[in-house]
mmCIF file of C-alpha atoms in Angstrom:
data_model
loop_
_atom_site.group_PDB
_atom_site.id
_atom_site.type_symbol
_atom_site.label_atom_id
_atom_site.label_comp_id
_atom_site.label_asym_id
_atom_site.label_seq_id
_atom_site.Cartn_x
_atom_site.Cartn_y
_atom_site.Cartn_z
ATOM 1 C CA MET A 1 112.405 52.710 321.193
ATOM 2 C CA ASN A 2 113.424 49.836 319.621
ATOM 3 C CA SER A 3 110.433 49.620 317.287
ATOM 4 C CA ILE A 4 111.022 53.260 316.111
ATOM 5 C CA ILE A 5 114.404 52.798 315.463
ATOM 6 C CA PHE A 6 113.497 49.771 313.049
ATOM 7 C CA PHE A 7 110.338 51.615 311.353
ATOM 8 C CA THR A 8 113.454 54.041 311.067
ATOM 9 C CA PHE A 9 115.731 51.845 309.276
ATOM 10 C CA SER A 10 112.960 50.447 307.056
ATOM 11 C CA PHE A 11 111.550 53.519 306.208
ATOM 12 C CA ILE A 12 115.171 54.686 304.923
ATOM 13 C CA ARG A 13 115.705 51.611 303.024
ATOM 14 C CA LEU A 14 112.583 51.617 301.116
ATOM 15 C CA THR A 15 113.390 55.489 300.159
ATOM 16 C CA LYS A 16 117.069 54.171 298.991
ATOM 17 C CA LEU A 17 115.237 51.678 296.853
ATOM 18 C CA PHE A 18 112.878 53.617 295.446
ATOM 19 C CA GLU A 19 115.622 56.196 294.394
ATOM 20 C CA LEU A 20 117.364 53.734 292.987
ATOM 21 C CA GLU A 21 114.630 52.320 291.111
ATOM 22 C CA LYS A 22 113.958 55.710 289.564
ATOM 23 C CA VAL A 23 117.814 56.026 288.479
ATOM 24 C CA ILE A 24 117.485 52.603 286.956
ATOM 25 C CA LYS A 25 114.501 53.721 285.027
ATOM 26 C CA LEU A 26 116.227 56.725 283.984
ATOM 27 C CA LEU A 27 118.976 55.285 282.628
ATOM 28 C CA LYS A 28 117.110 52.831 280.684
ATOM 29 C CA GLN A 29 115.027 55.386 279.273
ATOM 30 C CA LYS A 30 117.942 57.375 278.645
ATOM 31 C CA ARG A 31 119.753 54.574 276.348
ATOM 32 C CA LEU A 32 116.269 53.864 274.699
ATOM 33 C CA ASN A 33 116.334 57.335 273.764
ATOM 34 C CA SER A 34 120.022 57.307 272.347
ATOM 35 C CA ARG A 35 119.264 54.378 270.676
ATOM 36 C CA LYS A 36 116.312 56.394 268.766
ATOM 37 C CA LEU A 37 118.441 59.227 268.076
ATOM 38 C CA ARG A 38 121.737 57.298 266.494
ATOM 39 C CA PRO A 39 121.953 57.786 262.950
ATOM 40 C CA LEU A 40 120.722 54.627 260.791
ATOM 41 C CA GLY A 41 124.233 53.818 259.585
ATOM 42 C CA GLU A 42 126.036 53.626 263.074
ATOM 43 C CA THR A 43 123.642 50.639 263.869
ATOM 44 C CA MET A 44 123.086 49.048 259.944
ATOM 45 C CA PHE A 45 125.996 46.464 259.257
ATOM 46 C CA GLY A 46 126.952 47.341 255.748
ATOM 47 C CA TRP A 47 126.200 50.856 256.272
ATOM 48 C CA ARG A 48 129.477 51.567 253.866
ATOM 49 C CA GLY A 49 128.854 48.714 251.524
ATOM 50 C CA ARG A 50 127.614 45.167 251.251
ATOM 51 C CA ILE A 51 129.872 42.637 249.175
ATOM 52 C CA GLY A 52 128.872 39.363 248.294
ATOM 53 C CA LEU A 53 131.047 36.278 247.887
ATOM 54 C CA ILE A 54 130.513 33.011 246.134
ATOM 55 C CA VAL A 55 133.178 30.602 246.971
ATOM 56 C CA PRO A 56 133.331 26.602 247.030
ATOM 57 C CA SER A 57 131.516 24.811 249.478
ATOM 58 C CA SER A 58 135.181 22.999 250.574
ATOM 59 C CA ASN A 59 136.560 26.866 250.784
ATOM 60 C CA THR A 60 137.678 27.629 255.056
ATOM 61 C CA THR A 61 139.904 30.411 254.277
ATOM 62 C CA MET A 62 138.285 33.446 252.017
ATOM 63 C CA GLU A 63 135.533 34.543 253.974
ATOM 64 C CA MET A 64 137.688 34.075 257.469
ATOM 65 C CA GLU A 65 140.313 36.152 255.650
ATOM 66 C CA PHE A 66 137.947 38.863 254.369
ATOM 67 C CA HIS A 67 136.471 39.204 257.729
ATOM 68 C CA SER A 68 139.773 39.529 259.637
ATOM 69 C CA MET A 69 140.327 42.940 257.034
ATOM 70 C CA LEU A 70 137.324 44.220 256.266
ATOM 71 C CA PRO A 71 137.135 48.164 256.851
ATOM 72 C CA GLU A 72 134.687 49.624 259.206
ATOM 73 C CA GLY A 73 130.751 49.709 257.798
ATOM 74 C CA VAL A 74 131.324 46.930 255.046
ATOM 75 C CA SER A 75 129.630 43.787 255.122
ATOM 76 C CA LEU A 76 130.090 40.387 253.777
ATOM 77 C CA HIS A 77 127.451 38.123 252.859
ATOM 78 C CA VAL A 78 128.469 34.592 251.329
ATOM 79 C CA SER A 79 127.041 32.055 248.847
ATOM 80 C CA ARG A 80 128.401 28.698 247.971
ATOM 81 C CA MET A 81 128.976 26.270 245.262
ATOM 82 C CA PRO A 82 129.495 22.516 245.678
ATOM 83 C CA LEU A 83 133.693 21.324 245.259
ATOM 84 C CA LYS A 84 135.492 18.806 247.132
ATOM 85 C CA ASN A 85 138.451 18.422 244.742
ATOM 86 C CA VAL A 86 140.509 20.747 242.828
ATOM 87 C CA THR A 87 140.018 18.826 239.422
ATOM 88 C CA GLU A 88 139.029 20.240 236.007
ATOM 89 C CA GLU A 89 135.855 17.918 235.953
ATOM 90 C CA GLU A 90 134.859 19.104 239.109
ATOM 91 C CA LEU A 91 135.531 22.901 238.684
ATOM 92 C CA LEU A 92 133.252 23.034 235.570
ATOM 93 C CA LYS A 93 130.802 21.056 237.451
ATOM 94 C CA MET A 94 131.085 23.690 240.435
ATOM 95 C CA THR A 95 130.754 26.964 237.838
ATOM 96 C CA SER A 96 126.679 25.714 236.805
ATOM 97 C CA TYR A 97 125.687 26.340 240.332
ATOM 98 C CA ALA A 98 127.215 29.911 240.288
ATOM 99 C CA ILE A 99 123.783 31.954 239.220
ATOM 100 C CA GLU A 100 121.457 29.908 242.148
ATOM 101 C CA ALA A 101 124.674 31.555 244.773
ATOM 102 C CA ALA A 102 124.176 34.541 243.284
ATOM 103 C CA LYS A 103 120.172 34.642 243.022
ATOM 104 C CA LEU A 104 120.641 33.910 246.771
ATOM 105 C CA LEU A 105 122.724 36.452 247.876
ATOM 106 C CA SER A 106 121.061 39.356 245.810
ATOM 107 C CA ASP A 107 118.329 38.732 248.278
ATOM 108 C CA ALA A 108 120.823 40.525 250.739
ATOM 109 C CA GLY A 109 120.869 43.380 248.542
ATOM 110 C CA VAL A 110 124.578 43.390 247.976
ATOM 111 C CA GLU A 111 126.292 45.951 245.817
ATOM 112 C CA ILE A 112 128.803 43.987 244.138
ATOM 113 C CA ILE A 113 129.834 40.260 243.871
ATOM 114 C CA ALA A 114 132.530 38.512 243.869
ATOM 115 C CA PHE A 115 132.844 34.911 242.110
ATOM 116 C CA GLY A 116 135.610 33.701 244.833
ATOM 117 C CA CYS A 117 137.375 31.295 242.835
ATOM 118 C CA THR A 118 140.559 31.000 240.783
ATOM 119 C CA SER A 119 140.828 27.656 239.461
ATOM 120 C CA GLY A 120 137.008 28.115 238.588
ATOM 121 C CA SER A 121 137.139 30.775 236.704
ATOM 122 C CA PHE A 122 140.770 30.336 234.757
ATOM 123 C CA ILE A 123 139.819 26.624 233.847
ATOM 124 C CA GLY A 124 137.934 27.560 230.949
ATOM 125 C CA GLY A 125 140.435 29.201 229.203
ATOM 126 C CA LYS A 126 141.111 32.911 227.915
ATOM 127 C CA ASP A 127 137.813 34.967 228.540
ATOM 128 C CA PHE A 128 135.984 32.265 230.328
ATOM 129 C CA GLU A 129 135.945 34.427 233.493
ATOM 130 C CA ARG A 130 134.135 37.048 231.435
ATOM 131 C CA GLU A 131 131.800 35.040 230.233
ATOM 132 C CA LEU A 132 130.764 33.892 233.345
ATOM 133 C CA GLU A 133 130.776 37.144 235.186
ATOM 134 C CA MET A 134 128.141 38.498 232.502
ATOM 135 C CA LYS A 135 125.805 35.250 233.177
ATOM 136 C CA ILE A 136 125.522 35.985 236.443
ATOM 137 C CA GLU A 137 124.799 40.014 235.828
ATOM 138 C CA ASP A 138 122.401 39.222 233.106
ATOM 139 C CA GLU A 139 120.356 36.865 235.942
ATOM 140 C CA VAL A 140 120.747 38.852 238.861
ATOM 141 C CA ASN A 141 121.543 42.902 237.370
ATOM 142 C CA ILE A 142 124.367 42.837 240.097
ATOM 143 C CA GLU A 143 127.817 43.868 239.050
ATOM 144 C CA THR A 144 129.836 40.712 239.249
ATOM 145 C CA PHE A 145 133.907 39.849 239.153
ATOM 146 C CA THR A 146 135.816 37.156 239.364
ATOM 147 C CA THR A 147 138.907 36.230 241.639
ATOM 148 C CA SER A 148 141.004 35.853 238.092
ATOM 149 C CA THR A 149 139.568 39.299 236.840
ATOM 150 C CA ALA A 150 141.038 40.612 240.152
ATOM 151 C CA VAL A 151 144.486 39.319 239.449
ATOM 152 C CA LEU A 152 144.688 40.210 236.224
ATOM 153 C CA GLU A 153 143.835 43.694 237.020
ATOM 154 C CA ALA A 154 145.799 43.570 239.800
ATOM 155 C CA LEU A 155 148.972 42.259 238.048
ATOM 156 C CA SER A 156 148.402 44.907 235.454
ATOM 157 C CA VAL A 157 148.179 47.894 238.443
ATOM 158 C CA LEU A 158 151.575 46.767 239.707
ATOM 159 C CA ASP A 159 153.602 47.205 236.476
ATOM 160 C CA ILE A 160 153.837 42.933 236.943
ATOM 161 C CA GLN A 161 154.688 41.712 233.343
ATOM 162 C CA THR A 162 156.980 38.532 234.470
ATOM 163 C CA VAL A 163 155.521 36.993 237.334
ATOM 164 C CA LEU A 164 156.382 33.694 239.407
ATOM 165 C CA VAL A 165 153.147 31.851 239.943
ATOM 166 C CA VAL A 166 152.980 29.670 243.000
ATOM 167 C CA THR A 167 150.004 27.454 243.694
ATOM 168 C CA PRO A 168 148.671 24.425 246.209
ATOM 169 C CA TYR A 169 147.074 22.982 242.735
ATOM 170 C CA ILE A 170 147.997 19.596 240.567
ATOM 171 C CA GLU A 171 150.155 19.967 237.901
ATOM 172 C CA GLU A 172 147.052 20.058 235.326
ATOM 173 C CA ILE A 173 145.162 22.879 237.279
ATOM 174 C CA ASN A 174 148.737 24.825 237.205
ATOM 175 C CA GLN A 175 149.727 24.142 233.193
ATOM 176 C CA ARG A 176 146.029 25.366 232.865
ATOM 177 C CA GLU A 177 146.894 28.945 235.012
ATOM 178 C CA LYS A 178 149.933 29.277 233.013
ATOM 179 C CA GLU A 179 147.931 29.058 229.744
ATOM 180 C CA PHE A 180 145.498 31.499 231.319
ATOM 181 C CA LEU A 181 148.018 33.948 232.133
ATOM 182 C CA GLU A 182 150.295 33.759 229.245
ATOM 183 C CA ALA A 183 146.672 34.203 227.050
ATOM 184 C CA ASN A 184 146.543 37.534 228.517
ATOM 185 C CA GLY A 185 149.622 39.174 227.867
ATOM 186 C CA PHE A 186 151.978 38.193 230.816
ATOM 187 C CA ASP A 187 154.945 36.536 231.067
ATOM 188 C CA VAL A 188 155.030 33.026 233.590
ATOM 189 C CA LEU A 189 158.735 32.425 234.347
ATOM 190 C CA ASP A 190 157.830 29.742 236.253
ATOM 191 C CA ILE A 191 154.951 28.062 238.170
ATOM 192 C CA LYS A 192 155.152 25.663 241.069
ATOM 193 C CA GLY A 193 152.536 23.606 243.000
ATOM 194 C CA LEU A 194 151.751 21.532 245.799
ATOM 195 C CA ASN A 195 150.087 18.948 244.254
ATOM 196 C CA ILE A 196 147.330 18.868 246.474
ATOM 197 C CA GLN A 197 143.636 18.103 245.016
ATOM 198 C CA ASP A 198 141.742 17.798 248.222
ATOM 199 C CA ASN A 199 140.459 21.179 248.577
ATOM 200 C CA LEU A 200 139.733 20.884 252.483
ATOM 201 C CA GLU A 201 143.391 20.066 252.774
ATOM 202 C CA ILE A 202 144.324 23.086 250.900
ATOM 203 C CA GLY A 203 142.633 24.762 253.526
ATOM 204 C CA LYS A 204 144.310 23.280 256.676
ATOM 205 C CA LEU A 205 147.943 24.764 255.062
ATOM 206 C CA GLU A 206 149.711 27.430 257.675
ATOM 207 C CA PRO A 207 150.861 30.915 256.103
ATOM 208 C CA TYR A 208 154.344 30.160 256.314
ATOM 209 C CA VAL A 209 153.695 27.484 253.431
ATOM 210 C CA ALA A 210 152.956 29.912 250.872
ATOM 211 C CA TYR A 211 155.776 32.200 252.188
ATOM 212 C CA ARG A 212 158.585 29.485 252.155
ATOM 213 C CA LEU A 213 157.282 28.439 248.930
ATOM 214 C CA ALA A 214 157.254 31.733 247.459
ATOM 215 C CA LYS A 215 160.609 32.495 248.719
ATOM 216 C CA ALA A 216 161.891 29.316 247.245
ATOM 217 C CA THR A 217 160.829 29.537 243.748
ATOM 218 C CA PHE A 218 161.581 33.833 243.740
ATOM 219 C CA THR A 219 164.450 34.934 240.899
ATOM 220 C CA GLY A 220 165.443 38.242 240.818
ATOM 221 C CA ASP A 221 164.372 37.971 237.167
ATOM 222 C CA ALA A 222 160.708 38.491 238.177
ATOM 223 C CA ASP A 223 158.653 41.616 238.446
ATOM 224 C CA GLY A 224 156.229 40.061 240.898
ATOM 225 C CA ILE A 225 154.917 37.293 242.873
ATOM 226 C CA PHE A 226 151.484 35.578 242.394
ATOM 227 C CA ILE A 227 150.123 33.013 245.447
ATOM 228 C CA SER A 228 146.820 31.347 243.686
ATOM 229 C CA CYS A 229 144.202 29.854 245.246
ATOM 230 C CA THR A 230 141.349 31.474 247.461
ATOM 231 C CA ASN A 231 141.680 28.349 249.954
ATOM 232 C CA PHE A 232 145.509 28.982 250.518
ATOM 233 C CA ARG A 233 145.944 31.066 253.721
ATOM 234 C CA THR A 234 148.527 34.048 252.513
ATOM 235 C CA PHE A 235 147.270 37.361 254.342
ATOM 236 C CA GLU A 236 149.798 37.320 257.376
ATOM 237 C CA ILE A 237 152.875 36.574 254.840
ATOM 238 C CA ILE A 238 152.214 39.156 251.899
ATOM 239 C CA GLU A 239 153.808 42.165 253.877
ATOM 240 C CA LYS A 240 156.656 40.212 255.072
ATOM 241 C CA LEU A 241 157.277 38.452 251.570
ATOM 242 C CA GLU A 242 157.255 42.096 249.972
ATOM 243 C CA ARG A 243 160.101 43.218 252.150
ATOM 244 C CA ASP A 244 161.773 40.094 252.145
ATOM 245 C CA LEU A 245 161.933 39.853 248.197
ATOM 246 C CA GLY A 246 161.622 43.378 247.467
ATOM 247 C CA VAL A 247 158.855 43.044 244.694
ATOM 248 C CA PRO A 248 155.374 43.120 245.060
ATOM 249 C CA VAL A 249 153.186 40.102 245.796
ATOM 250 C CA VAL A 250 149.460 39.482 244.661
ATOM 251 C CA THR A 251 147.634 36.654 246.132
ATOM 252 C CA SER A 252 143.825 35.211 245.047
ATOM 253 C CA ASN A 253 141.899 36.921 248.227
ATOM 254 C CA GLN A 254 144.313 39.927 248.316
ATOM 255 C CA ALA A 255 142.682 41.001 244.905
ATOM 256 C CA THR A 256 139.743 39.899 245.143
ATOM 257 C CA LEU A 257 139.327 42.333 248.412
ATOM 258 C CA TRP A 258 141.265 44.727 246.703
ATOM 259 C CA MET A 259 138.633 44.891 243.846
ATOM 260 C CA ALA A 260 135.293 44.603 245.792
ATOM 261 C CA LEU A 261 136.237 46.970 248.056
ATOM 262 C CA ARG A 262 137.151 49.682 245.011
ATOM 263 C CA GLU A 263 133.965 48.727 243.239
ATOM 264 C CA ILE A 264 132.264 49.878 246.487
ATOM 265 C CA ASP A 265 134.461 52.809 246.464
ATOM 266 C CA VAL A 266 135.691 52.316 249.827
ATOM 267 C CA ARG A 267 139.626 53.158 249.751
ATOM 268 C CA ASP A 268 141.053 52.340 253.230
ATOM 269 C CA PRO A 269 144.233 51.459 253.315
ATOM 270 C CA LEU A 270 144.981 47.988 254.360
ATOM 271 C CA PRO A 271 148.262 46.093 256.107
ATOM 272 C CA LEU A 272 148.089 43.794 252.858
ATOM 273 C CA GLY A 273 150.995 44.669 250.497
ATOM 274 C CA LYS A 274 151.516 47.371 248.047
ATOM 275 C CA LEU A 275 148.203 46.757 246.010
ATOM 276 C CA LEU A 276 145.872 47.767 248.989
ATOM 277 C CA ARG A 277 148.239 50.444 250.546
ATOM 278 C CA GLU A 278 148.651 52.634 247.377
ATOM 279 C CA TYR A 279 145.848 51.518 245.155
#
């Protein structure tokens, strides 16, 4: 009798195990089939567009800020140029590596290339940024723009004629930036910097530093504020600063992301101030 009961229980267990295996196999097959039937766009990174970004080797901010705000379906692909200190000599030397960095990005099939360094694209004076863009485009045949180009366009779109500028830069770089903006038709009421040369140190600054510096520099005479440097963290404070001061705010990374997205025809509104909410 006991042997019959044991055999019966064993048979039931084997039957259940066999049925369980069938269920697992069926679920796996369904999952496999669903993958096969899913449209390519839902499985491929960058199905709405691929952005190529060139940054200084010591930049620890721009890439991260972009990733924090990229719309669904947009991918970011990054290449680097050597830079440790934000000085005129090192910036000019860094730009000589831009073409090689762009060639690497072209291998990823990017649709737009952003040269992500503000000072590196204005350091040569008026039209230096355009010359840099054309050199890259001629080599890789991919549309290219610089952060300085994006900033000029953002200031124009927002009707900021008189601007207050805050930066982490040393005074020499601040003066180059002031000259660049004025040569492009903007009135720089004031420019204040933190006198930091080491780019890694700039990347360590908390967002509140940019907020407090901008607020301390602001006067009611300015149409808006520009916070310069792609390694200066700002995304968390743009909306707050615009609310508190009542004027539009442009930052290097915000303007660059805005232009990159518009160039690939992605127009999702993002919580990065008036520029990305309305334009």
